CSV table of C-alpha atoms (C1' of nucleotides) in Angstrom, one decimal:
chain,number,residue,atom,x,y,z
A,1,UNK,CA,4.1,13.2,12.5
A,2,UNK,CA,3.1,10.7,9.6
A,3,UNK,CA,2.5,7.8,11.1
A,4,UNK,CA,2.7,5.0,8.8
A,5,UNK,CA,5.4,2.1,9.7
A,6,UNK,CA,4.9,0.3,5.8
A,7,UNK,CA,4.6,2.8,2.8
A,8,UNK,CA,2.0,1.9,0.0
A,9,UNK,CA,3.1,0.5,-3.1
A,10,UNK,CA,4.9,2.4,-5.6
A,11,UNK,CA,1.4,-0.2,-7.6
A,12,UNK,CA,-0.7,1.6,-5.6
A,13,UNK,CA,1.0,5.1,-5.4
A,14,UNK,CA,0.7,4.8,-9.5
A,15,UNK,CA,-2.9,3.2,-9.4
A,16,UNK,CA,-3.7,6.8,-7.4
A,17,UNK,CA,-2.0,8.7,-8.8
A,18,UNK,CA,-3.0,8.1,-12.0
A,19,UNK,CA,-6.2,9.9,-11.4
A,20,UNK,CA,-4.4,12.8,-10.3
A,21,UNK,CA,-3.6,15.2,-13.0
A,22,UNK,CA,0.1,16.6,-13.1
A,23,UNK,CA,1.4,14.2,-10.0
A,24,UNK,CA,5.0,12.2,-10.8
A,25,UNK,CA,4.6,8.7,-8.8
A,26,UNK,CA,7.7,8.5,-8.1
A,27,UNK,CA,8.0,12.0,-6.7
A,28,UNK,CA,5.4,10.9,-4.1
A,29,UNK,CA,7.2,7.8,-3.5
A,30,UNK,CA,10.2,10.2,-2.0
A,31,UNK,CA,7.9,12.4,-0.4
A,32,UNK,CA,6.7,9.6,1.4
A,33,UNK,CA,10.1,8.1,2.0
A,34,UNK,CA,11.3,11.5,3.2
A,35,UNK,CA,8.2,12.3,5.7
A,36,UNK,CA,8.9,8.6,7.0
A,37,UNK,CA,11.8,9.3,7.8
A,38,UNK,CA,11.6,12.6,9.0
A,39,UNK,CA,9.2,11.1,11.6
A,40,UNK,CA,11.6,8.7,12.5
A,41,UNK,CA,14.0,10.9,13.2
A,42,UNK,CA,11.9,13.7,15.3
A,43,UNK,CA,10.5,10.6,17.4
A,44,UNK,CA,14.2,9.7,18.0
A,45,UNK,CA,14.6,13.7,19.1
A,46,UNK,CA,11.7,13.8,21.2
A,47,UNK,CA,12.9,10.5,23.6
A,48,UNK,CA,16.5,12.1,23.0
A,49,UNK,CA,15.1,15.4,24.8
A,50,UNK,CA,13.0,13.5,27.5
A,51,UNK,CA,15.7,12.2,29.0
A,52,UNK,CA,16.6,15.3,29.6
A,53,UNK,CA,13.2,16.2,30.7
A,54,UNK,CA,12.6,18.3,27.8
A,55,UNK,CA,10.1,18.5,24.9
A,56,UNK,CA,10.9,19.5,21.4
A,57,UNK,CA,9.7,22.9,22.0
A,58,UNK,CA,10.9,23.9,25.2
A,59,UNK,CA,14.6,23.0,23.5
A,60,UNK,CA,14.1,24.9,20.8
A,61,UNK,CA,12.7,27.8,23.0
A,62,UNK,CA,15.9,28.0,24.8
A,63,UNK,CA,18.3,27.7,21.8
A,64,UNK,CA,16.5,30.9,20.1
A,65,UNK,CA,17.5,32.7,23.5
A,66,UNK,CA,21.1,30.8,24.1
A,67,UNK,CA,22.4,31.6,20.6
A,68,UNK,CA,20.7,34.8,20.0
A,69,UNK,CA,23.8,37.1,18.8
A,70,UNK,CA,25.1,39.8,20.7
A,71,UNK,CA,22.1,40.0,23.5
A,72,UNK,CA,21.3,36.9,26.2
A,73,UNK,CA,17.7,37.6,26.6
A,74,UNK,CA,14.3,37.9,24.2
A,75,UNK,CA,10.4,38.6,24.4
A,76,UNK,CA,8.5,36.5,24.0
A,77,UNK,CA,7.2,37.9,20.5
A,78,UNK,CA,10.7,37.7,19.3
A,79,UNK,CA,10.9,34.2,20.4
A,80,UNK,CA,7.4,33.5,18.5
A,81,UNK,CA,9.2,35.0,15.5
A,82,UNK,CA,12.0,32.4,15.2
A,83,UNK,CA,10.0,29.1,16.7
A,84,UNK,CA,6.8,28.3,14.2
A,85,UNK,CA,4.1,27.9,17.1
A,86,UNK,CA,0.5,29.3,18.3
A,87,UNK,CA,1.1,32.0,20.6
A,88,UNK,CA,-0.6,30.2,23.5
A,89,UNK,CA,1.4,27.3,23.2
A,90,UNK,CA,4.6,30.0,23.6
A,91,UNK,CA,3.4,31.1,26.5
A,92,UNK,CA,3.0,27.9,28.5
A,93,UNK,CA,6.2,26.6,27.1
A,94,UNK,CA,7.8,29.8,28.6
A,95,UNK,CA,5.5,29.3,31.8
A,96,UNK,CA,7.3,25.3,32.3
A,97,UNK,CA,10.6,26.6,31.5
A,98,UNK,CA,10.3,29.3,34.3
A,99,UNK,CA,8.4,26.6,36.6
A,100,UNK,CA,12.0,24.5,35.9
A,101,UNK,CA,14.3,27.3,36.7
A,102,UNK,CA,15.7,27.6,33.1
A,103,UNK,CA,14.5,30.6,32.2
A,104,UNK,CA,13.7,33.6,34.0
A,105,UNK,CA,12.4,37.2,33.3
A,106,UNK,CA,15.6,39.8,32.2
A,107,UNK,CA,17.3,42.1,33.9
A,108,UNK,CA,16.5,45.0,31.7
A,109,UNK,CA,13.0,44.9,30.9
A,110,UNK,CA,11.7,46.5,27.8
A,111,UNK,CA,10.0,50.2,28.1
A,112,UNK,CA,7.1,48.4,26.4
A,113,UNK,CA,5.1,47.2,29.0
A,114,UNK,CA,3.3,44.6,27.2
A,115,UNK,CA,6.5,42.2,26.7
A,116,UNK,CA,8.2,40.4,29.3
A,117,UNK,CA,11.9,39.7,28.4
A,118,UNK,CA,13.3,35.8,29.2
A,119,UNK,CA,16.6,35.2,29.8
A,120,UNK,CA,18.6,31.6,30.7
A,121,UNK,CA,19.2,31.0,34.3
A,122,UNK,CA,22.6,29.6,35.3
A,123,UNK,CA,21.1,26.3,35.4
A,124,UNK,CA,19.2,26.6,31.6
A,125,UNK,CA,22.3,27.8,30.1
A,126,UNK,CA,24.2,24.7,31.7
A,127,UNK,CA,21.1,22.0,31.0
A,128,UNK,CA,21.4,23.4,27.6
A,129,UNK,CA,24.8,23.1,27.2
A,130,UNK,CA,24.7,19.4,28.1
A,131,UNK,CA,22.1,18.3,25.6
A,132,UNK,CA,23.0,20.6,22.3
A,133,UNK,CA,26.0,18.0,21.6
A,134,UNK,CA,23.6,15.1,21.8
A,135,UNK,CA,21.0,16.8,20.0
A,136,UNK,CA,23.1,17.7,17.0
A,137,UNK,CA,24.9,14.0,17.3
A,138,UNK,CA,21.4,12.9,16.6
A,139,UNK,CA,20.9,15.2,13.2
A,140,UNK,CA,24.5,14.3,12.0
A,141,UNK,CA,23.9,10.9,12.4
A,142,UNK,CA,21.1,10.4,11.1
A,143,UNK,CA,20.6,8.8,7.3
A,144,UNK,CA,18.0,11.1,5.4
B,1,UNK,CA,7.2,18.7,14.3
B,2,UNK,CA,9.9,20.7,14.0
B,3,UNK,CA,9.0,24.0,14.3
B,4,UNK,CA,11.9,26.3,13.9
B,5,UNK,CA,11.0,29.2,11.1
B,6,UNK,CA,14.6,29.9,10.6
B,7,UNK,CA,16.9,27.2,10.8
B,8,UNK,CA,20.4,27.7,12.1
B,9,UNK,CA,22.8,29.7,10.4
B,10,UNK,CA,26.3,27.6,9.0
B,11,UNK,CA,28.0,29.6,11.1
B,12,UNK,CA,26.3,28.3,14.1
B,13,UNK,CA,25.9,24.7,13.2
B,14,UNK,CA,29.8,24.5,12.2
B,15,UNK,CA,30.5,26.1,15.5
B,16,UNK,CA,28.3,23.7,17.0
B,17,UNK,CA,29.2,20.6,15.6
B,18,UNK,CA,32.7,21.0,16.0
B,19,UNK,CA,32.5,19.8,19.5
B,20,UNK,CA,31.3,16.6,18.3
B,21,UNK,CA,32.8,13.9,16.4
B,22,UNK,CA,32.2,12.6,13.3
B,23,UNK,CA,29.7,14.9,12.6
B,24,UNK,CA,29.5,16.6,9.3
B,25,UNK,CA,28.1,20.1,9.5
B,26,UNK,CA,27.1,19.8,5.9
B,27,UNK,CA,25.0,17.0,6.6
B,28,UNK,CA,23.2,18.4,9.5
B,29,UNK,CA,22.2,21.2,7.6
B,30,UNK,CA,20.7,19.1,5.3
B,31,UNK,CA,19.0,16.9,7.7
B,32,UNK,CA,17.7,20.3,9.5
B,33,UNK,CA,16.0,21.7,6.0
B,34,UNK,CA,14.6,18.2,5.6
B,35,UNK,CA,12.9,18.2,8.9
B,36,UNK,CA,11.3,21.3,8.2
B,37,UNK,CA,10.1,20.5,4.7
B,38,UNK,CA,8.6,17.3,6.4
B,39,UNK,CA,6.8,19.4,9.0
B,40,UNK,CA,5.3,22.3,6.6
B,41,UNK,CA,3.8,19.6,4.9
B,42,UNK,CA,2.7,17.6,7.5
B,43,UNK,CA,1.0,21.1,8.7
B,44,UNK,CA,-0.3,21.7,5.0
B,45,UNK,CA,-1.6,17.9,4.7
B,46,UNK,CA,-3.4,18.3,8.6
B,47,UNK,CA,-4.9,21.6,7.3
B,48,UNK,CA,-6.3,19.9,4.1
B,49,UNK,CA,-7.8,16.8,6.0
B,50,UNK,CA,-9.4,19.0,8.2
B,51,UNK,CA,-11.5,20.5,5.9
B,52,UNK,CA,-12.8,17.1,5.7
B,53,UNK,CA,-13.0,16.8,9.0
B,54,UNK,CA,-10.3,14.0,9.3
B,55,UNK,CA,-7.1,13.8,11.2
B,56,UNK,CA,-4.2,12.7,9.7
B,57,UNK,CA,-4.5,9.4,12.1
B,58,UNK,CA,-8.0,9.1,10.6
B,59,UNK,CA,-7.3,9.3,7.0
B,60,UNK,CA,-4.7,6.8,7.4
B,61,UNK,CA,-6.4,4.0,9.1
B,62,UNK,CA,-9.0,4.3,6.5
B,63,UNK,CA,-6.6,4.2,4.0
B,64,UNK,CA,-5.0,0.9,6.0
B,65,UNK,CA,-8.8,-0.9,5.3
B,66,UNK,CA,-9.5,0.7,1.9
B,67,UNK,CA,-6.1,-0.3,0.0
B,68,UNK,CA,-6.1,-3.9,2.0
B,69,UNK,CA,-5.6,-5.9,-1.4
B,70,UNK,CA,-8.0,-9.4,-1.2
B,71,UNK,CA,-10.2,-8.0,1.8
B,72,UNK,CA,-12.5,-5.7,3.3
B,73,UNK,CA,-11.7,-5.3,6.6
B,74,UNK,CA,-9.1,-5.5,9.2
B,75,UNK,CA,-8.8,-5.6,13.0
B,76,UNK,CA,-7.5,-3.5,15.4
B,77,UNK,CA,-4.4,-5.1,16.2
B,78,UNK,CA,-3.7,-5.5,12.1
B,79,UNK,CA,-4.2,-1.7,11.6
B,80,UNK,CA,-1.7,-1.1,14.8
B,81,UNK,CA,0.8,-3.4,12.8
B,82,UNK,CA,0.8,-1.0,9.6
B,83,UNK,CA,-0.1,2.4,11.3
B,84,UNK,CA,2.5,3.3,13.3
B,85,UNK,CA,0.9,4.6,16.8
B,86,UNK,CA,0.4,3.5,20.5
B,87,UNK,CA,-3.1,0.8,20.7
B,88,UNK,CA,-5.1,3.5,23.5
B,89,UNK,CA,-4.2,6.0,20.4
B,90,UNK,CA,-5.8,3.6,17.3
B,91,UNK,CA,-8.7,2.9,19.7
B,92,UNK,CA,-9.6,6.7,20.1
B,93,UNK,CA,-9.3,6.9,16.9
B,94,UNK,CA,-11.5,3.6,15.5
B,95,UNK,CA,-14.3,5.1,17.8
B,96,UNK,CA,-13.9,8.6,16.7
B,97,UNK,CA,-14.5,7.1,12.8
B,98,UNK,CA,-17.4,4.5,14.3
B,99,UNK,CA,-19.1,7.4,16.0
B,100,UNK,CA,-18.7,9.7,12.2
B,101,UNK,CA,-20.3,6.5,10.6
B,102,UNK,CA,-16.9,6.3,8.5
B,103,UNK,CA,-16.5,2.1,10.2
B,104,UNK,CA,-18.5,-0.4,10.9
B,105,UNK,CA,-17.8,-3.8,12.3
B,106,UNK,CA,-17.0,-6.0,9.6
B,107,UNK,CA,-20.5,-8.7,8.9
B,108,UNK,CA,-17.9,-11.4,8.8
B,109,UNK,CA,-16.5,-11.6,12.9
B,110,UNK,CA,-13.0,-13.4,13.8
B,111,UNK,CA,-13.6,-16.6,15.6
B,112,UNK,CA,-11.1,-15.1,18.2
B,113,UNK,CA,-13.4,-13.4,20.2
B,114,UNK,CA,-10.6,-10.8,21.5
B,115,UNK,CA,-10.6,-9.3,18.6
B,116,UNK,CA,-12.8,-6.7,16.7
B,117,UNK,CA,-13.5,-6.7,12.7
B,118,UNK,CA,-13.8,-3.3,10.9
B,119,UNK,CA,-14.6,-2.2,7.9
B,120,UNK,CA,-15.4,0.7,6.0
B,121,UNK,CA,-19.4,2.2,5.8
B,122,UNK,CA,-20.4,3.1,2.1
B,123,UNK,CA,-19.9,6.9,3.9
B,124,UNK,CA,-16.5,5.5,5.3
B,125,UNK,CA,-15.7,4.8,1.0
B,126,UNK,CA,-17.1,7.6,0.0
B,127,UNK,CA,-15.0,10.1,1.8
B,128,UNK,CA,-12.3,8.7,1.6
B,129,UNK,CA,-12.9,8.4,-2.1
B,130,UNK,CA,-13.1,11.8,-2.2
B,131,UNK,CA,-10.3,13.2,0.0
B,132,UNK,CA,-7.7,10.4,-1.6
B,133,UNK,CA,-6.7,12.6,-5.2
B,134,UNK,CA,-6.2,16.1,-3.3
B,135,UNK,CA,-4.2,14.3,-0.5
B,136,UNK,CA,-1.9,12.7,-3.4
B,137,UNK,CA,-2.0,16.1,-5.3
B,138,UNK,CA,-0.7,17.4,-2.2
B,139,UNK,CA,2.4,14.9,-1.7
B,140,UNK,CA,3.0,15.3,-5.7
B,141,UNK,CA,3.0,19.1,-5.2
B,142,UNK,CA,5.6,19.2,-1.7
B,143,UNK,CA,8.7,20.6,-3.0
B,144,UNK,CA,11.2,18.4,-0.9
C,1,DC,C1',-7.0,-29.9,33.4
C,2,DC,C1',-5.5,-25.6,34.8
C,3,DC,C1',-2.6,-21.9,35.8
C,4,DA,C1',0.8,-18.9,34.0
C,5,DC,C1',1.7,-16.2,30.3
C,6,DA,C1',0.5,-13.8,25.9
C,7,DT,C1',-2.4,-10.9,23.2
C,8,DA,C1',-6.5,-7.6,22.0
C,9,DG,C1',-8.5,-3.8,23.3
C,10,DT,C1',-10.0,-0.1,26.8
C,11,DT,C1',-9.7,3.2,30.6
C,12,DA,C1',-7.3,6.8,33.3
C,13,DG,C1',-4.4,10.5,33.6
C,14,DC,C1',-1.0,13.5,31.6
C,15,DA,C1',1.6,16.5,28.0
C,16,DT,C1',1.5,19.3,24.2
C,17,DG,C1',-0.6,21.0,20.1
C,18,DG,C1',-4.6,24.1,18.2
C,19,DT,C1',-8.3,28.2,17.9
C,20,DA,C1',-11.2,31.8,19.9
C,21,DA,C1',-11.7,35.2,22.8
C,22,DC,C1',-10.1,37.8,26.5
C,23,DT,C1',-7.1,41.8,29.1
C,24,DA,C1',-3.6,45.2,29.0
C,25,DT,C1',-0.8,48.3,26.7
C,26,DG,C1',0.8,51.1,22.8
C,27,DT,C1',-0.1,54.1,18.6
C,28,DG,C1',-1.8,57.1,15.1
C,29,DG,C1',-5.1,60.0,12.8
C,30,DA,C1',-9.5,62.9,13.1
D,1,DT,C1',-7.1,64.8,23.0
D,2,DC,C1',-9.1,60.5,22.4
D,3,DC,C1',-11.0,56.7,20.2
D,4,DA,C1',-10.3,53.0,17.0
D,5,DC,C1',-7.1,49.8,15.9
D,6,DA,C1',-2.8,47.0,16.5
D,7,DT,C1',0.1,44.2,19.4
D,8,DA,C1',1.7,41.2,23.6
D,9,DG,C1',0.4,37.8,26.3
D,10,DT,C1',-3.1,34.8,28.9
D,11,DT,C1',-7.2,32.0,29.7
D,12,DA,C1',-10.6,28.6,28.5
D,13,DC,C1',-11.6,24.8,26.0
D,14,DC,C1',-10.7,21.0,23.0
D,15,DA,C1',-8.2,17.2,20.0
D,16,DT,C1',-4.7,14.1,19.7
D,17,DG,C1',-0.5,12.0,21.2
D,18,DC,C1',1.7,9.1,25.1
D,19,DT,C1',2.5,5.4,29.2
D,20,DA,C1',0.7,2.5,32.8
D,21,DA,C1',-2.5,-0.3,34.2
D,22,DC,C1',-6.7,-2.6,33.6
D,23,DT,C1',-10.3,-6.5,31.6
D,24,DA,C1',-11.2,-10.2,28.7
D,25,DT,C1',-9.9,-13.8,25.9
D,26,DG,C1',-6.7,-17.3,24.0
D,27,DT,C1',-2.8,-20.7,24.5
D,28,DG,C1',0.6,-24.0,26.0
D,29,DG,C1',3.3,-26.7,29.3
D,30,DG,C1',3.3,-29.4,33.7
DNA sequence: CCCACATAGTTAGCATGGTAACTATGTGGA
DNA sequence: TCCACATAGTTACCATGCTAACTATGTGGG
């Protein structure tokens, strides 16, 4: 998250900038409008998703599994794949979403023994399907 | 962050969105590349602070007392007003710069006892002398 | 004057992110 | 065959974010 509630100058942003061989000021002025606002917006996500008593992640973990063509279950190396975090942090996001009953392992389990295949539980698909309009009401709505 | 490596397919968001109103599937996808732009940058600035040892919460409060125009220092509550995180948050972080030697308390003290003056050590300038052209190089470079 | 309220900052406890290092299982070439 | 290496997932430990509640100081109306 960038944290900064008043962007510097575009005086200053040139003053730096300046110094800095090859670097358009008023590019970084958009950058730093854009990451602004993409904070903003992922704050606005993240209380969005608690009130649901979800975090960003654990969301995101059960879309990859809910909209997941033509199969209703993953590994978790599949799910690591589509979701851009450490692989510990995976696991004890898969390890709260089993502790809350919305996920649980698969049916069919893989032949390789090392993965453990998730699917949704009743309740995880319906939890889901209550916040994804919300979620995406949020993204449409907001001005970026 | 957002940390989706793939973001959803048209097909899906369209699908998606159509249950809600007056959302513009277009836009969503827009809003959805932006958010990810934001965060592999945010990742790309973190990982470049790091190597100086800062977090991004760190860099920026020096930056708040560095680029203060007309003044040296700044308190606590003043940093809080143009850094946008929760006071136990600034406080970690204020002591976690004191204890690097990067802040000081300001010579010149507030006559309002509550509150604490800070400035930057000449190792507190120094650094952030240094970090301040490759973090701009960095914004200048983000394709977003 | 003084007590209620406001403000500055800290402490305590929790959630979620990271890396390093571990176990267990699979795989491929000598 | 079997041993070195690769891959799946977990454990241990730490940094940084949050809220709630605390202490200390300042301020203003009765």
């Amino acid at each position: 998250m960038f944290f900064l509630k008043e962007l510097p100058s575009s005086e200053m942003i040139a003053s730096v900038t300046a110094d800095v061989p090859d670097v358009d000021p008023e590019h970084v002025q958009t950058v730093l409008e854009r990451l602004r606002s993409a904070s903003v917006l992922l704050r606005d996500i993240e209380a969005f998703l608690r009130t649901h008593a979800l975090s960003q992640t654990q969301f995101l973990a059960l879309m990859m599994i809910a909209r997941e063509p033509e199969r209703n279950s993953l590994s978790a190396v599949e799910i690591s794949k589509r979701l851009d975090v450490s692989k510990p942090v995976l696991s004890k996001t898969i390890g709260s979403l089993m502790d809350k009953g919305l996920l649980a392992p698969a049916k069919e389990q893989p032949v390789d023994q090392r993965q453990k295949q998730l699917s949704l539980t009743e309740k995880g698909q319906s939890v889901f399907t209550n916040v994804l309009p919300g979620y995406f009401a949020l993204l449409g709505g907001a001005a970026m």
